[in-house]
PDB file of C-alpha atoms in Angstrom:
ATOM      1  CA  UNK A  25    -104.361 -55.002   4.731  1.00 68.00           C
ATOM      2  CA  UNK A  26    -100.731 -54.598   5.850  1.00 66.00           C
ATOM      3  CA  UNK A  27    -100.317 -51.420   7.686  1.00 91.00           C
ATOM      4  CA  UNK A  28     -96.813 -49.509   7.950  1.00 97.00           C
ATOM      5  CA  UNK A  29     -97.158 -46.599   9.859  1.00 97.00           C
ATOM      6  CA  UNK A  30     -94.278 -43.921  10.261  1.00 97.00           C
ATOM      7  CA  UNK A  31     -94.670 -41.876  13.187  1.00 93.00           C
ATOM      8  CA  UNK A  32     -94.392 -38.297  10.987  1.00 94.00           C
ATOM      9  CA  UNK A  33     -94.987 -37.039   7.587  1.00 96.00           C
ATOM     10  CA  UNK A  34     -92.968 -33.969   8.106  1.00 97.00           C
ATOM     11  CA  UNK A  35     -90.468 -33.093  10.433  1.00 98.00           C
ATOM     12  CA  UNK A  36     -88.025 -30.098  10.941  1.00 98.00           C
ATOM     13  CA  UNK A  37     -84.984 -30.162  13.253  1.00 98.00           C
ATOM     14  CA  UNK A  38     -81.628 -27.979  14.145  1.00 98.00           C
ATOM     15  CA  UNK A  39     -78.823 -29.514  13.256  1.00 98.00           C
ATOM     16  CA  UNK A  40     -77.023 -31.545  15.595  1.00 98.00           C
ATOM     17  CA  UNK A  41     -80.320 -32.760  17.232  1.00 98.00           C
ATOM     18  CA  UNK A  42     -80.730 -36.188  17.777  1.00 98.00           C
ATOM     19  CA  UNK A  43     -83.637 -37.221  16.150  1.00 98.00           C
ATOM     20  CA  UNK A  44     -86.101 -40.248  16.303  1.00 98.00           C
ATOM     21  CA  UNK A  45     -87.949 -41.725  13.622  1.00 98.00           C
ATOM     22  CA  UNK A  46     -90.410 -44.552  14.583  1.00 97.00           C
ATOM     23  CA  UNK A  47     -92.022 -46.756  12.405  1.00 98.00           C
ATOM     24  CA  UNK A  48     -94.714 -49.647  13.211  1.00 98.00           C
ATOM     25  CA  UNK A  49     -96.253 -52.731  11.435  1.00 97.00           C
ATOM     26  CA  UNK A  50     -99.178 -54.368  11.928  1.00 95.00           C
ATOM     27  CA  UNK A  51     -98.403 -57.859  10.450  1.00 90.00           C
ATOM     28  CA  UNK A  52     -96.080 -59.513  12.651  1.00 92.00           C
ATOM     29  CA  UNK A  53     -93.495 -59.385   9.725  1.00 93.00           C
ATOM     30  CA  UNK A  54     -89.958 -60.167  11.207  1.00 94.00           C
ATOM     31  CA  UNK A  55     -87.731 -58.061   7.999  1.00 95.00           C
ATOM     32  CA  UNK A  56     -88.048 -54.240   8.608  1.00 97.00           C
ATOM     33  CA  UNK A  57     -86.081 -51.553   6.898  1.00 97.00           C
ATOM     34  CA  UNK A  58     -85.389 -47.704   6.631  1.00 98.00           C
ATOM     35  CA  UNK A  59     -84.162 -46.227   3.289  1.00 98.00           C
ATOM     36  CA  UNK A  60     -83.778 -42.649   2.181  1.00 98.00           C
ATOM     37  CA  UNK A  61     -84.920 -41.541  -0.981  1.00 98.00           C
ATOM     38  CA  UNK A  62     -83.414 -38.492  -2.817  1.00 97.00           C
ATOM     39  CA  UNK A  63     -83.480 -36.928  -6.243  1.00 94.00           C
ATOM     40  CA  UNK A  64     -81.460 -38.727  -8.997  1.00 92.00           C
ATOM     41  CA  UNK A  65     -79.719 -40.894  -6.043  1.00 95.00           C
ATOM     42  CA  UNK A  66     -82.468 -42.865  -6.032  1.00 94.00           C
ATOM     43  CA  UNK A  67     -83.298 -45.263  -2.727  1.00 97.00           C
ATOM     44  CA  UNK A  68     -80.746 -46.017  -0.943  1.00 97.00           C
ATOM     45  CA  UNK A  69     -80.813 -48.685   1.921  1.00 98.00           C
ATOM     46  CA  UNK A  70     -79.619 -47.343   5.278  1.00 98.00           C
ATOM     47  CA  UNK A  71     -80.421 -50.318   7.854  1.00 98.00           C
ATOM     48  CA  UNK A  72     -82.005 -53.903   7.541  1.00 96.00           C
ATOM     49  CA  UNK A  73     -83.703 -55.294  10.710  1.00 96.00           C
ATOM     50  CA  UNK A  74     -83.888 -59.677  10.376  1.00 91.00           C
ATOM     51  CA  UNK A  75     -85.755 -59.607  13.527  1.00 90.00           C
ATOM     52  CA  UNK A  76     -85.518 -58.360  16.990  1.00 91.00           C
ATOM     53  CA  UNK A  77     -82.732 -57.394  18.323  1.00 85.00           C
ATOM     54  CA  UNK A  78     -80.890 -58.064  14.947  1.00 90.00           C
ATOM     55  CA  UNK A  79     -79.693 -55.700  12.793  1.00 94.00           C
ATOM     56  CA  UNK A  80     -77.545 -55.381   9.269  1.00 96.00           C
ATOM     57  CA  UNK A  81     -75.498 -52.197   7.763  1.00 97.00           C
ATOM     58  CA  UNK A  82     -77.234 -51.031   4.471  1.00 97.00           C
ATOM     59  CA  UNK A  83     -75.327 -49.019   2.075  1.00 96.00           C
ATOM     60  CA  UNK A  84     -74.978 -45.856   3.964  1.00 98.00           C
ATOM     61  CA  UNK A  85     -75.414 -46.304   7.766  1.00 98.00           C
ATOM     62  CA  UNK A  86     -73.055 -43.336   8.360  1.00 97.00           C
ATOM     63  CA  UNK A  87     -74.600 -40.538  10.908  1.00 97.00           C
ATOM     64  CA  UNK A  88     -77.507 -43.365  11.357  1.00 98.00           C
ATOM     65  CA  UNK A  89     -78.611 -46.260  14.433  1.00 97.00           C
ATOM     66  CA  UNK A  90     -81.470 -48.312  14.812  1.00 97.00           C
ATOM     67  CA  UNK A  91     -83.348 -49.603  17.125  1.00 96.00           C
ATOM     68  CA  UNK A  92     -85.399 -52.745  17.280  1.00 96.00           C
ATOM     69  CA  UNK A  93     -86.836 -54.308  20.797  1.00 94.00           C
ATOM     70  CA  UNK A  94     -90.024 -55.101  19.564  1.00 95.00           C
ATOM     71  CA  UNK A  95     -91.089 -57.012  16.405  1.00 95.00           C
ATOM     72  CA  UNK A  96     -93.406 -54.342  15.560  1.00 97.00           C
ATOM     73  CA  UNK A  97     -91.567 -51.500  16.004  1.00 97.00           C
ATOM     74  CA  UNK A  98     -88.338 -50.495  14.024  1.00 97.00           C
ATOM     75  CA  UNK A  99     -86.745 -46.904  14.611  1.00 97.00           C
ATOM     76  CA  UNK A 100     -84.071 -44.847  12.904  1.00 98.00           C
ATOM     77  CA  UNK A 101     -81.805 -42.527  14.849  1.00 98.00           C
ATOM     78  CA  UNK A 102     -79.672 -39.507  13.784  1.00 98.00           C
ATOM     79  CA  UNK A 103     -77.246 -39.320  16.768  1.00 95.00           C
ATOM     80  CA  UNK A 104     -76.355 -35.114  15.445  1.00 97.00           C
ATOM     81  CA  UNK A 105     -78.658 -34.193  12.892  1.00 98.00           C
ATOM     82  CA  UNK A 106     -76.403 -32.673   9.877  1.00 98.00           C
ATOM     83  CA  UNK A 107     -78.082 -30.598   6.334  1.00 98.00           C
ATOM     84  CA  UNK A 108     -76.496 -33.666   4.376  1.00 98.00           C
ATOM     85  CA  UNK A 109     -79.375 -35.689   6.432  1.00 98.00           C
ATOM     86  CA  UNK A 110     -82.415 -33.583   4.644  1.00 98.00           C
ATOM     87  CA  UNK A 111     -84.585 -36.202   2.880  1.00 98.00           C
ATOM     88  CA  UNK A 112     -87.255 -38.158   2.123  1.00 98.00           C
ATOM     89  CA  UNK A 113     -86.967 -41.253   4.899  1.00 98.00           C
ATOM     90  CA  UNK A 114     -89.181 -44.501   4.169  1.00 98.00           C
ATOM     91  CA  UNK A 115     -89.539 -47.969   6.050  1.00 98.00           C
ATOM     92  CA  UNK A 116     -90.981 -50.880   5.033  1.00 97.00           C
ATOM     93  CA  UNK A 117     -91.210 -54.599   6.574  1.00 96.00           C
ATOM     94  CA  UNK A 118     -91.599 -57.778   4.552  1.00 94.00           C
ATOM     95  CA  UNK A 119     -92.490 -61.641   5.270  1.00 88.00           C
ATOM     96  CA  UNK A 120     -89.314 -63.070   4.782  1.00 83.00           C
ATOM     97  CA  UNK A 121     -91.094 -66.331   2.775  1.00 82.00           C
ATOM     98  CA  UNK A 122     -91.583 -63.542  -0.034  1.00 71.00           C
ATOM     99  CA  UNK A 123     -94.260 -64.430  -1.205  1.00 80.00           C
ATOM    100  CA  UNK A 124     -96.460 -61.127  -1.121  1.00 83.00           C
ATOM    101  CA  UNK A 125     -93.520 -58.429  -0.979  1.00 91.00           C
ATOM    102  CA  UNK A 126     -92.597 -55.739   0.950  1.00 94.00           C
ATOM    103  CA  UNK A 127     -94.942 -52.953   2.396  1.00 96.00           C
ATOM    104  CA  UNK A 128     -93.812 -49.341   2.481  1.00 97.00           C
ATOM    105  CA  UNK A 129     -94.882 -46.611   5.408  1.00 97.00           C
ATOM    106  CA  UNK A 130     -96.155 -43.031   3.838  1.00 96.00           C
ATOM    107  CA  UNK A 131     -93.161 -41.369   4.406  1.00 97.00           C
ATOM    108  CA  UNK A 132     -90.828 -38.895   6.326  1.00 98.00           C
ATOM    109  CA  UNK A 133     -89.958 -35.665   4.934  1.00 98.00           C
ATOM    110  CA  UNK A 134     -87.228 -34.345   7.414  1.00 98.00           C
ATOM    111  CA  UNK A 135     -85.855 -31.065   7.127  1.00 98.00           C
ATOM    112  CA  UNK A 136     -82.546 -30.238   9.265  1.00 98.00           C
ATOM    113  CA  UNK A 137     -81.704 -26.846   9.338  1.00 98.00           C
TER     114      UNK A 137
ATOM    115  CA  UNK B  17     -73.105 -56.283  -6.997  1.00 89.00           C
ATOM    116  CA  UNK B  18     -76.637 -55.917  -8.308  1.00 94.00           C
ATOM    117  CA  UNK B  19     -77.588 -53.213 -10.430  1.00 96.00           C
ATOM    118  CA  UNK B  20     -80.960 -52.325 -11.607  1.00 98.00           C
ATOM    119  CA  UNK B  21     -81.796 -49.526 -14.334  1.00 98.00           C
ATOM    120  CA  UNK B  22     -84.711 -48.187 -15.429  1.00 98.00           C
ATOM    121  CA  UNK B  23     -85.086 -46.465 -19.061  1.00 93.00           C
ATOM    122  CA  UNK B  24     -86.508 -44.378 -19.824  1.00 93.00           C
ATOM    123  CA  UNK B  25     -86.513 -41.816 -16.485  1.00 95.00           C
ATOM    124  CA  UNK B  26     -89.460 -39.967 -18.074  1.00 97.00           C
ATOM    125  CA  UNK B  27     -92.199 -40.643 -20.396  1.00 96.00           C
ATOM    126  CA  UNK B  28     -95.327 -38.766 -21.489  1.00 97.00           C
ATOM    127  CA  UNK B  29     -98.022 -40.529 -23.232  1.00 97.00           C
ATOM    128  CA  UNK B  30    -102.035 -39.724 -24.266  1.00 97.00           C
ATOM    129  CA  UNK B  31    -104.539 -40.789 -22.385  1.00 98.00           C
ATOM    130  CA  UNK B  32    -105.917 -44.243 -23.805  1.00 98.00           C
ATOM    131  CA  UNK B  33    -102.070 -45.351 -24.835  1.00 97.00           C
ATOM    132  CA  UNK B  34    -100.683 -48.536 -24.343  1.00 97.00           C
ATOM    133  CA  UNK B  35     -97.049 -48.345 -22.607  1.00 96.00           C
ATOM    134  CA  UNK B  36     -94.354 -50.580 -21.559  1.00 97.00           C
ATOM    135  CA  UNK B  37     -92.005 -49.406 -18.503  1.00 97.00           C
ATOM    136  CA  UNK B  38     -88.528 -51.510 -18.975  1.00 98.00           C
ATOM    137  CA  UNK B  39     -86.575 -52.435 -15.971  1.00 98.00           C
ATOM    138  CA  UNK B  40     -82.774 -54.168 -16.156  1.00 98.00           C
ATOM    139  CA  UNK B  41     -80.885 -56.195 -13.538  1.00 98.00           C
ATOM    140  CA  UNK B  42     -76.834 -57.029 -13.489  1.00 97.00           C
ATOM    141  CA  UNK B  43     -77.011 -60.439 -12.033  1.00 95.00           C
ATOM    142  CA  UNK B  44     -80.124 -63.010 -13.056  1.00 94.00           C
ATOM    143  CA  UNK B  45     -79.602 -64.763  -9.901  1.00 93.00           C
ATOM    144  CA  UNK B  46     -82.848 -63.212  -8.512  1.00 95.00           C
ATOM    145  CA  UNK B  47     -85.269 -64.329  -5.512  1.00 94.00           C
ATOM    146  CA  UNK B  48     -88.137 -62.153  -6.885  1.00 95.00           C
ATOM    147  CA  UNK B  49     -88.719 -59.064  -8.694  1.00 97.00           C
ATOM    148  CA  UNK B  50     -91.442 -56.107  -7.293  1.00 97.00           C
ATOM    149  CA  UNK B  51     -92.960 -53.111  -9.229  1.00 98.00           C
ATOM    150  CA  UNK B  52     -93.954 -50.059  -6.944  1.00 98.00           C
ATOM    151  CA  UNK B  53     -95.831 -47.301  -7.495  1.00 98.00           C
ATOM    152  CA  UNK B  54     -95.372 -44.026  -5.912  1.00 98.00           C
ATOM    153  CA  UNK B  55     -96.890 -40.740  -6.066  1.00 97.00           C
ATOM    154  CA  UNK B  56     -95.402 -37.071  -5.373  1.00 95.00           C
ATOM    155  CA  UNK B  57     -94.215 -36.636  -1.958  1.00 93.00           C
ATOM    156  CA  UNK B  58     -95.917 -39.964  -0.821  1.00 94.00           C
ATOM    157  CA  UNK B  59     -94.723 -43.969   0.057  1.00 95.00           C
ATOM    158  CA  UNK B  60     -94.754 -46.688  -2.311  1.00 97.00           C
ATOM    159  CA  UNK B  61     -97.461 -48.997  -3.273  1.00 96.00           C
ATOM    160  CA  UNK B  62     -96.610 -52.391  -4.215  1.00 96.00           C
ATOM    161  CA  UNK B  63     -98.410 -53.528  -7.560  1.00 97.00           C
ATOM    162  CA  UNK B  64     -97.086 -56.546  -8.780  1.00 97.00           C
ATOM    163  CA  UNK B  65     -94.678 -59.204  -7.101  1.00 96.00           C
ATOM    164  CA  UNK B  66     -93.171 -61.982  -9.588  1.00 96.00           C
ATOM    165  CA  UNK B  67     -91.593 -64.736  -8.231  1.00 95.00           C
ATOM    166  CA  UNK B  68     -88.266 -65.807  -9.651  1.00 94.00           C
ATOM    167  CA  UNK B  69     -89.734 -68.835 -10.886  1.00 94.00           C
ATOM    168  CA  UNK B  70     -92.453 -66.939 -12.818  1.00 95.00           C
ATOM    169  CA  UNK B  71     -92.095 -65.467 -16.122  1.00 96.00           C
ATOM    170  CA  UNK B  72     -95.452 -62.863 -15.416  1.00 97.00           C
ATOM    171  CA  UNK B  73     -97.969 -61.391 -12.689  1.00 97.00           C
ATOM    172  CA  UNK B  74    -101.540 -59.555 -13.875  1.00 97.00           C
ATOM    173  CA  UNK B  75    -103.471 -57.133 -11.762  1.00 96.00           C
ATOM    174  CA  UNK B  76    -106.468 -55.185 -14.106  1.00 97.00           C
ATOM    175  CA  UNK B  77    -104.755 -52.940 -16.484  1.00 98.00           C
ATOM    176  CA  UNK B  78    -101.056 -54.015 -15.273  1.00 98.00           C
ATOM    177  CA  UNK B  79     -98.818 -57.224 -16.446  1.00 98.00           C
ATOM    178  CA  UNK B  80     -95.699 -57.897 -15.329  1.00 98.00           C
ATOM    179  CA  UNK B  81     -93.106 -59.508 -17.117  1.00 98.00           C
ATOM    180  CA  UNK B  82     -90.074 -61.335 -16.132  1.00 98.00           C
ATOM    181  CA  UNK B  83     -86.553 -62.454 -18.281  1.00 97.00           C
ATOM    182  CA  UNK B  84     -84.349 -63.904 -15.598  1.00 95.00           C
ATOM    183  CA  UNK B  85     -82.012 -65.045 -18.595  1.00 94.00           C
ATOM    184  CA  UNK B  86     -81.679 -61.683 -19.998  1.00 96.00           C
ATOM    185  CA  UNK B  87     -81.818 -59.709 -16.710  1.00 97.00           C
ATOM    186  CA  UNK B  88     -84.888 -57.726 -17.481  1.00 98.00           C
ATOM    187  CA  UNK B  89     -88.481 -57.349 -16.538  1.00 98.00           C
ATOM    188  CA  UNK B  90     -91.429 -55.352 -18.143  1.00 98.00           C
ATOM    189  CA  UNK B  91     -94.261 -53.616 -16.598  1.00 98.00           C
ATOM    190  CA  UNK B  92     -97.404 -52.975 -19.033  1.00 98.00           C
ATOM    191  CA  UNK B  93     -99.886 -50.504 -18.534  1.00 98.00           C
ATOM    192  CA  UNK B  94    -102.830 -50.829 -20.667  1.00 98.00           C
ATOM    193  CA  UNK B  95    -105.431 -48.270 -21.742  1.00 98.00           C
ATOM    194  CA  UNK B  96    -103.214 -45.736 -19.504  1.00 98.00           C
ATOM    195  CA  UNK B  97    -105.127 -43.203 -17.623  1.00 98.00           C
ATOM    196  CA  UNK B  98    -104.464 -39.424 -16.448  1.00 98.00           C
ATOM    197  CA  UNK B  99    -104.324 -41.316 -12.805  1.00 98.00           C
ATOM    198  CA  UNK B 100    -101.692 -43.441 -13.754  1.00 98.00           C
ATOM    199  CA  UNK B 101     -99.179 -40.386 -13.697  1.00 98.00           C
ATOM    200  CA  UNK B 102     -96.922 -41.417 -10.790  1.00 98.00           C
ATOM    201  CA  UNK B 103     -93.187 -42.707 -10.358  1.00 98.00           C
ATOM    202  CA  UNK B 104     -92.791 -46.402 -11.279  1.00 98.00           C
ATOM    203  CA  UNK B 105     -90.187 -48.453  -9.482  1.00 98.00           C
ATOM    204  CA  UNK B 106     -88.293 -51.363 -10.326  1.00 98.00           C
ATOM    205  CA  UNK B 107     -87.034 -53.543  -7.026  1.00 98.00           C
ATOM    206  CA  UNK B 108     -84.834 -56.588  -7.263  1.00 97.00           C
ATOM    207  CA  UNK B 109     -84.492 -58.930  -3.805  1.00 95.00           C
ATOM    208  CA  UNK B 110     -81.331 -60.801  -4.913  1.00 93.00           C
ATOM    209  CA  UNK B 111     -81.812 -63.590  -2.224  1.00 89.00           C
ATOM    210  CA  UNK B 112     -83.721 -64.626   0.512  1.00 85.00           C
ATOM    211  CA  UNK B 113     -82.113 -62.602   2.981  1.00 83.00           C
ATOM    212  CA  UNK B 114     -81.177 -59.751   1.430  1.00 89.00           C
ATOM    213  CA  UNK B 115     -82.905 -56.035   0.812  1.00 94.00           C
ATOM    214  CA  UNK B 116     -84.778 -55.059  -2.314  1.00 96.00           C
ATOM    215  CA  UNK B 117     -82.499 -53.066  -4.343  1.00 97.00           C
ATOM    216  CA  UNK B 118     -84.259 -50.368  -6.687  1.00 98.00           C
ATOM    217  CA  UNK B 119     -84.105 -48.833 -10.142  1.00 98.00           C
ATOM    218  CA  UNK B 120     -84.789 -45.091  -9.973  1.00 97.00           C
ATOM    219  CA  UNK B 121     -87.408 -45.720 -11.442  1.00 97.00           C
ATOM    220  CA  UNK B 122     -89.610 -43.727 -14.607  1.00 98.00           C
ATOM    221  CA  UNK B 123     -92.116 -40.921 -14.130  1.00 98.00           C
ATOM    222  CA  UNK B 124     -95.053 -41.495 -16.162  1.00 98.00           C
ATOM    223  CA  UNK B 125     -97.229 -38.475 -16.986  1.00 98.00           C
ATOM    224  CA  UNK B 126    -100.439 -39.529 -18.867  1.00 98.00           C
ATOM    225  CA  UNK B 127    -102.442 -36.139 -20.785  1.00 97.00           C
ATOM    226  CA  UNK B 128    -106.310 -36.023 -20.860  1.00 94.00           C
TER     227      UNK B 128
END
């Protein structure tokens, strides 16, 4: 089975941290992503990884990096935490052939306070 | 740009109903469509993938329908069960190389 693994299921930090979320796949997939999911907005698609080292603006990539120097490994960064950030943060990765989908991690649940 | 929709955003049925979950697209010009499941404060759980090419997908209780001409897809839920309660989402991968982009999807609550 396809594993997705985000490094936390909750997390709490002050604003203007910066704060890491890391999130690793087990099936060599090259696509990875990070959306954030929040009530009646929905998800919302905040960076798109094609491979290593390659990266694509979602919809809102404002307050957000990423990271990606391994294939396995895909992580989100808040360079100054901010309240607007609190939410529910999920990644997935995908075969880009489609032909079995995309795979979603168990979730983040940051809190910046 | 690609819209998807999802009616209704909440639906409470009796255990042992039959129920349909409707999903809507903007632009037919689809790669593939993917139904998720996901439960309170948890990830999502692919259940069915349908290829744009297919018109349906069955796994046990679920089918999966797909109108590529009409810009719509159905998921069925058959004999529905109080452990079917759980968020259903609607995902649309408009090309190849593009992101899934979801429907807000419908809460389902099913009553014992």
């Amino acid at each position: 089975d396809v594993k997705v693994t985000q490094s936390s299921r909750y997390l709490v930090k002050r604003t203007g941290e910066k704060v890491f979320l890391e999130c690793v796949q087990d099936m060599d997939h090259e696509n990875m992503f990070w959306y954030r999911q929040d009530p009646g907005l929905g998800l919302r698609l905040i960076y798109f990884s094609y491979d290593v080292k390659m990266k694509e603006k979602g919809d809102i990539p404002e307050g957000y990096s990423v990271s990606r120097e391994k294939k396995e490994r895909f992580s989100l960064i808040l360079e100054s935490a901010s309240t607007n950030q609190t939410s529910m943060y999920l990644c997935a990765s995908r075969d880009p052939g489609g032909s079995v989908g995309a795979f979603f991690g168990q979730g983040t649940r940051l809190t910046v306070v | 740009k690609q819209e998807v929709t999802q009616i209704p955003a909440a639906l409470s049925v009796p255990e042992g109903e039959n129920l349909v979950l409707n999903c809507s697209f903007t632009d037919s010009a689809i790669y593939n469509l993917q139904w998720f499941r996901q439960d309170p404060g948890k990830g999502l759980t692919s259940l069915l993938l349908i290829q744009s090419s297919q018109r349906e997908q069955t796994s046990g209780r679920l089918n999966a329908s797909l109108d590529k001409s009409s810009g719509r897809s159905t998921l069925y839920i058959a004999a529905s069960q109080p452990g079917d309660s759980a968020t259903y989402l609607c995902a649309v991968r408009p090309q190849a190389g593009t992101a899934l982009i979801f429907g807000k999807g419908t809460t389902l609550s099913v009553s014992s």
